[in-house]
Amino acid sequence: MFVWNDMNEPAVFEGSEHTMPRSLKHYGGWEHRDVHNLYGLLQQKSTYEGLLSHESVSKRPFVLSCSFFAGSHRYGAIWTGDNGAD
């Protein structure tokens, strides 16, 4: 099985940050900038585990993700093709 997780991170297309406001607090008082990339990690992990549970043959699923965090490589490949520096 092959899956590409695209746009798998919290995004806001209005404002200068293109993500949630810095003032946003999550449950437990966590600031958004501290947990932003966990969303991508957990989505990649969930996709990988979901594919494993639905695959009748025990093959490693290929999951390609644009959003990642430390440890994401355990669940698939990371693609940074549309990221650029000015």
mmCIF file of C-alpha atoms in Angstrom, residues 5-85:
data_model
loop_
_atom_site.group_PDB
_atom_site.id
_atom_site.type_symbol
_atom_site.label_atom_id
_atom_site.label_comp_id
_atom_site.label_asym_id
_atom_site.label_seq_id
_atom_site.Cartn_x
_atom_site.Cartn_y
_atom_site.Cartn_z
ATOM 1 C CA ASN A 5 -0.240 12.462 3.382
ATOM 2 C CA ASP A 6 -0.271 15.992 1.984
ATOM 3 C CA MET A 7 -1.179 19.146 3.911
ATOM 4 C CA ASN A 8 -1.169 17.103 7.100
ATOM 5 C CA GLU A 9 -0.431 19.868 9.533
ATOM 6 C CA PRO A 10 -2.543 22.602 11.101
ATOM 7 C CA ALA A 11 -2.604 25.515 8.656
ATOM 8 C CA VAL A 12 -4.223 28.923 8.626
ATOM 9 C CA PHE A 13 -3.934 30.804 5.350
ATOM 10 C CA GLU A 14 -4.648 34.226 6.811
ATOM 11 C CA GLY A 15 -1.976 36.096 8.713
ATOM 12 C CA SER A 16 1.780 36.174 8.648
ATOM 13 C CA GLU A 17 2.496 32.801 10.300
ATOM 14 C CA HIS A 18 0.406 30.419 8.115
ATOM 15 C CA THR A 19 -0.297 28.395 11.234
ATOM 16 C CA MET A 20 -2.219 28.871 14.453
ATOM 17 C CA PRO A 21 -1.609 32.143 16.334
ATOM 18 C CA ARG A 22 1.267 32.150 18.832
ATOM 19 C CA SER A 23 -1.191 33.056 21.564
ATOM 20 C CA LEU A 24 -3.125 29.787 21.069
ATOM 21 C CA LYS A 25 -2.989 27.481 24.082
ATOM 22 C CA HIS A 26 -3.845 23.791 23.887
ATOM 23 C CA TYR A 27 -5.171 21.571 26.645
ATOM 24 C CA GLY A 28 -2.745 21.547 29.549
ATOM 25 C CA GLY A 29 -1.428 25.016 28.721
ATOM 26 C CA TRP A 30 0.790 23.880 25.843
ATOM 27 C CA GLU A 31 1.637 26.599 23.343
ATOM 28 C CA HIS A 32 0.817 25.718 19.751
ATOM 29 C CA ARG A 33 4.398 26.186 18.548
ATOM 30 C CA ASP A 34 5.484 23.442 20.980
ATOM 31 C CA VAL A 35 3.061 20.846 19.590
ATOM 32 C CA HIS A 36 2.516 21.941 15.950
ATOM 33 C CA ASN A 37 4.550 19.135 14.356
ATOM 34 C CA LEU A 38 3.163 16.435 16.632
ATOM 35 C CA TYR A 39 0.033 16.515 14.472
ATOM 36 C CA GLY A 40 2.044 15.360 11.443
ATOM 37 C CA LEU A 41 3.826 12.668 13.451
ATOM 38 C CA LEU A 42 0.596 11.262 14.851
ATOM 39 C CA GLN A 43 -1.142 11.350 11.468
ATOM 40 C CA GLN A 44 1.773 9.532 9.841
ATOM 41 C CA LYS A 45 1.781 6.955 12.652
ATOM 42 C CA SER A 46 -2.000 6.464 12.397
ATOM 43 C CA THR A 47 -1.821 6.054 8.624
ATOM 44 C CA TYR A 48 0.981 3.497 8.920
ATOM 45 C CA GLU A 49 -0.810 1.499 11.614
ATOM 46 C CA GLY A 50 -4.114 1.681 9.734
ATOM 47 C CA LEU A 51 -2.512 0.315 6.577
ATOM 48 C CA LEU A 52 -0.872 -2.494 8.559
ATOM 49 C CA SER A 53 -4.210 -3.482 10.059
ATOM 50 C CA HIS A 54 -5.924 -3.629 6.646
ATOM 51 C CA GLU A 55 -3.181 -5.324 4.679
ATOM 52 C CA SER A 56 -3.559 -9.098 4.427
ATOM 53 C CA VAL A 57 0.111 -9.556 3.468
ATOM 54 C CA SER A 58 2.642 -8.482 6.049
ATOM 55 C CA LYS A 59 4.453 -5.898 3.950
ATOM 56 C CA ARG A 60 5.700 -2.564 5.193
ATOM 57 C CA PRO A 61 3.365 0.202 3.960
ATOM 58 C CA PHE A 62 4.888 3.159 2.126
ATOM 59 C CA VAL A 63 3.664 6.400 3.674
ATOM 60 C CA LEU A 64 4.973 9.685 2.293
ATOM 61 C CA SER A 65 4.412 12.755 4.457
ATOM 62 C CA CYS A 66 5.030 16.491 4.140
ATOM 63 C CA SER A 67 4.771 17.101 7.875
ATOM 64 C CA PHE A 68 7.040 15.380 10.349
ATOM 65 C CA PHE A 69 8.568 15.437 13.805
ATOM 66 C CA ALA A 70 11.404 13.560 15.479
ATOM 67 C CA GLY A 71 10.684 9.854 15.071
ATOM 68 C CA SER A 72 8.413 10.201 12.018
ATOM 69 C CA HIS A 73 10.898 8.213 9.935
ATOM 70 C CA ARG A 74 9.745 5.071 11.773
ATOM 71 C CA TYR A 75 6.420 5.276 9.961
ATOM 72 C CA GLY A 76 7.377 6.434 6.491
ATOM 73 C CA ALA A 77 9.294 8.718 4.206
ATOM 74 C CA ILE A 78 9.504 12.482 4.475
ATOM 75 C CA TRP A 79 9.078 14.748 1.466
ATOM 76 C CA THR A 80 10.215 18.355 1.563
ATOM 77 C CA GLY A 81 9.969 18.997 -2.190
ATOM 78 C CA ASP A 82 7.881 22.153 -2.013
ATOM 79 C CA ASN A 83 9.796 23.802 0.817
ATOM 80 C CA GLY A 84 12.126 26.545 -0.302
ATOM 81 C CA ALA A 85 14.402 29.196 1.059
#
